[in-house]
Amino acid sequence: MSFPAPEITDVNRPYWEGLAEGSLRYKHCLKCDSDWLPARSHCPHCLSDKTEWRASAGRGKVVSWIVYRKAYAPHLESKVPYDVTIVELEEGPRLLTNVVDSEAGQKLAVGTAVALAIQEEEGFHLPRFRLAEGGDMAQA
């Protein structure tokens, strides 16, 4: 079953294009030096429109996660059980994602180091993560 496609707009198009090119991009404010995801046209901290896209190194750490053992939508039935994880990138922005080799969250702990693993699904490139070598963010 098909999953709900993201709405691609002028504001978030560079994010999706970056993923298709193998890069996870985030927004950066040139006025207050803040970084964030998801994309918006103005800085959520100082409201400046002087922003730019930057490429993440693709490394981060687990902040929190939950494991779904029931599919609440038909397109998720084949994925159960699966994790939904908050990953904080080294650069600071956080995003909701999945850790594809976490054994449905069993290998996760707060601070676990992860590395970007972009996966294509139904024509869209999605930012997912894998466990990084060493496991602890201090070692990544």
mmCIF file of C-alpha atoms in Angstrom:
data_model
loop_
_atom_site.group_PDB
_atom_site.id
_atom_site.type_symbol
_atom_site.label_atom_id
_atom_site.label_comp_id
_atom_site.label_asym_id
_atom_site.label_seq_id
_atom_site.Cartn_x
_atom_site.Cartn_y
_atom_site.Cartn_z
ATOM 1 C CA MET A 1 0.000 0.000 0.000
ATOM 2 C CA SER A 2 1.223 3.467 -0.839
ATOM 3 C CA PHE A 3 2.354 5.820 1.899
ATOM 4 C CA PRO A 4 1.239 9.456 2.085
ATOM 5 C CA ALA A 5 3.540 11.478 -0.147
ATOM 6 C CA PRO A 6 5.182 14.572 1.321
ATOM 7 C CA GLU A 7 4.002 17.945 0.056
ATOM 8 C CA ILE A 8 6.948 19.495 -1.749
ATOM 9 C CA THR A 9 6.892 23.294 -1.760
ATOM 10 C CA ASP A 10 9.294 26.083 -2.685
ATOM 11 C CA VAL A 11 10.273 26.265 0.995
ATOM 12 C CA ASN A 12 11.223 22.588 1.428
ATOM 13 C CA ARG A 13 12.244 21.656 -2.136
ATOM 14 C CA PRO A 14 16.037 21.958 -1.414
ATOM 15 C CA TYR A 15 15.605 19.469 1.455
ATOM 16 C CA TRP A 16 14.044 16.836 -0.816
ATOM 17 C CA GLU A 17 16.476 17.559 -3.667
ATOM 18 C CA GLY A 18 19.389 17.154 -1.243
ATOM 19 C CA LEU A 19 18.146 13.750 -0.129
ATOM 20 C CA ALA A 20 17.836 12.649 -3.761
ATOM 21 C CA GLU A 21 21.464 13.753 -4.240
ATOM 22 C CA GLY A 22 22.626 11.885 -1.115
ATOM 23 C CA SER A 23 22.777 14.799 1.328
ATOM 24 C CA LEU A 24 20.680 15.757 4.355
ATOM 25 C CA ARG A 25 20.208 19.526 4.350
ATOM 26 C CA TYR A 26 19.024 21.771 7.172
ATOM 27 C CA LYS A 27 18.283 25.486 7.436
ATOM 28 C CA HIS A 28 20.709 27.986 8.985
ATOM 29 C CA CYS A 29 20.044 31.595 10.049
ATOM 30 C CA LEU A 30 22.697 34.067 8.959
ATOM 31 C CA LYS A 31 21.523 36.584 11.572
ATOM 32 C CA CYS A 32 21.383 34.578 14.835
ATOM 33 C CA ASP A 33 23.335 31.437 13.820
ATOM 34 C CA SER A 34 20.456 29.014 14.592
ATOM 35 C CA ASP A 35 19.966 25.715 12.767
ATOM 36 C CA TRP A 36 16.657 23.854 12.344
ATOM 37 C CA LEU A 37 14.428 21.322 10.678
ATOM 38 C CA PRO A 38 11.841 21.141 9.220
ATOM 39 C CA ALA A 39 12.294 23.877 6.666
ATOM 40 C CA ARG A 40 10.598 27.233 7.021
ATOM 41 C CA SER A 41 11.149 30.498 5.230
ATOM 42 C CA HIS A 42 11.992 32.486 8.393
ATOM 43 C CA CYS A 43 14.170 31.649 11.374
ATOM 44 C CA PRO A 44 12.030 30.255 14.217
ATOM 45 C CA HIS A 45 14.300 31.993 16.762
ATOM 46 C CA CYS A 46 14.705 35.569 15.477
ATOM 47 C CA LEU A 47 12.229 35.591 12.528
ATOM 48 C CA SER A 48 14.909 36.707 10.056
ATOM 49 C CA ASP A 49 14.485 35.760 6.415
ATOM 50 C CA LYS A 50 18.285 35.751 5.951
ATOM 51 C CA THR A 51 18.683 31.983 5.862
ATOM 52 C CA GLU A 52 20.567 29.397 3.862
ATOM 53 C CA TRP A 53 20.671 25.653 3.391
ATOM 54 C CA ARG A 54 23.607 23.698 4.785
ATOM 55 C CA ALA A 55 24.563 20.042 4.365
ATOM 56 C CA SER A 56 24.738 17.895 7.458
ATOM 57 C CA ALA A 57 27.691 15.584 8.033
ATOM 58 C CA GLY A 58 25.046 12.881 8.444
ATOM 59 C CA ARG A 59 25.986 11.964 12.004
ATOM 60 C CA GLY A 60 23.878 12.301 15.111
ATOM 61 C CA LYS A 61 22.644 10.762 18.311
ATOM 62 C CA VAL A 62 19.418 9.234 19.556
ATOM 63 C CA VAL A 63 17.411 11.549 21.807
ATOM 64 C CA SER A 64 14.302 9.384 22.257
ATOM 65 C CA TRP A 65 12.280 6.724 20.474
ATOM 66 C CA ILE A 66 9.107 4.684 20.564
ATOM 67 C CA VAL A 67 8.363 1.276 19.089
ATOM 68 C CA TYR A 68 5.099 0.698 17.248
ATOM 69 C CA ARG A 69 3.824 -2.863 17.444
ATOM 70 C CA LYS A 70 0.520 -2.093 15.768
ATOM 71 C CA ALA A 71 0.020 -0.473 12.381
ATOM 72 C CA TYR A 72 -2.236 2.559 12.636
ATOM 73 C CA ALA A 73 -2.264 3.005 8.862
ATOM 74 C CA PRO A 74 -2.430 0.362 6.119
ATOM 75 C CA HIS A 75 0.918 1.369 4.554
ATOM 76 C CA LEU A 76 2.692 0.508 7.839
ATOM 77 C CA GLU A 77 1.349 -3.039 8.272
ATOM 78 C CA SER A 78 4.398 -4.700 6.696
ATOM 79 C CA LYS A 79 6.810 -2.674 8.850
ATOM 80 C CA VAL A 80 5.527 -3.635 12.328
ATOM 81 C CA PRO A 81 7.316 -3.566 14.703
ATOM 82 C CA TYR A 82 9.275 -0.401 13.869
ATOM 83 C CA ASP A 83 10.817 2.513 15.736
ATOM 84 C CA VAL A 84 10.119 6.212 15.397
ATOM 85 C CA THR A 85 13.201 7.975 16.670
ATOM 86 C CA ILE A 86 14.205 11.556 17.401
ATOM 87 C CA VAL A 87 17.750 12.049 16.129
ATOM 88 C CA GLU A 88 19.769 15.138 16.955
ATOM 89 C CA LEU A 89 22.275 15.920 14.219
ATOM 90 C CA GLU A 90 25.810 16.960 15.177
ATOM 91 C CA GLU A 91 24.902 20.386 13.816
ATOM 92 C CA GLY A 92 21.971 20.675 16.250
ATOM 93 C CA PRO A 93 18.707 20.196 14.329
ATOM 94 C CA ARG A 94 16.481 17.298 15.356
ATOM 95 C CA LEU A 95 14.277 15.171 13.150
ATOM 96 C CA LEU A 96 11.822 12.306 13.427
ATOM 97 C CA THR A 97 13.116 9.276 11.590
ATOM 98 C CA ASN A 98 13.765 5.538 11.858
ATOM 99 C CA VAL A 99 16.917 3.627 12.770
ATOM 100 C CA VAL A 100 16.799 0.805 10.244
ATOM 101 C CA ASP A 101 19.055 -1.673 12.062
ATOM 102 C CA SER A 102 17.822 -1.070 15.619
ATOM 103 C CA GLU A 103 15.887 -4.361 15.830
ATOM 104 C CA ALA A 104 12.698 -2.363 16.470
ATOM 105 C CA GLY A 105 14.362 -0.176 19.075
ATOM 106 C CA GLN A 106 16.055 -2.967 21.030
ATOM 107 C CA LYS A 107 19.532 -1.665 20.165
ATOM 108 C CA LEU A 108 18.749 1.969 20.979
ATOM 109 C CA ALA A 109 19.698 4.002 24.036
ATOM 110 C CA VAL A 110 19.778 7.728 24.682
ATOM 111 C CA GLY A 111 23.001 9.000 23.134
ATOM 112 C CA THR A 112 23.460 6.104 20.710
ATOM 113 C CA ALA A 113 25.474 7.323 17.709
ATOM 114 C CA VAL A 114 23.784 6.997 14.332
ATOM 115 C CA ALA A 115 24.756 7.714 10.738
ATOM 116 C CA LEU A 116 22.602 8.791 7.811
ATOM 117 C CA ALA A 117 21.227 6.032 5.569
ATOM 118 C CA ILE A 118 19.053 7.604 2.873
ATOM 119 C CA GLN A 119 16.526 5.120 1.529
ATOM 120 C CA GLU A 120 14.243 5.388 -1.471
ATOM 121 C CA GLU A 121 10.609 4.479 -1.014
ATOM 122 C CA GLU A 122 7.993 4.895 -3.726
ATOM 123 C CA GLY A 123 10.118 7.459 -5.557
ATOM 124 C CA PHE A 124 10.996 9.565 -2.501
ATOM 125 C CA HIS A 125 14.358 9.642 -0.746
ATOM 126 C CA LEU A 126 13.869 9.472 3.020
ATOM 127 C CA PRO A 127 16.358 10.321 5.780
ATOM 128 C CA ARG A 128 16.814 7.228 7.883
ATOM 129 C CA PHE A 129 19.726 6.231 10.081
ATOM 130 C CA ARG A 130 21.878 3.226 10.969
ATOM 131 C CA LEU A 131 23.778 2.513 14.152
ATOM 132 C CA ALA A 132 27.232 4.090 13.911
ATOM 133 C CA GLU A 133 30.500 2.397 14.756
ATOM 134 C CA GLY A 134 31.227 2.602 18.469
ATOM 135 C CA GLY A 135 27.586 3.243 19.402
ATOM 136 C CA ASP A 136 28.167 6.128 21.851
ATOM 137 C CA MET A 137 28.013 9.666 20.434
ATOM 138 C CA ALA A 138 31.224 10.606 22.252
ATOM 139 C CA GLN A 139 33.054 8.102 20.049
ATOM 140 C CA ALA A 140 31.348 8.980 16.744
#
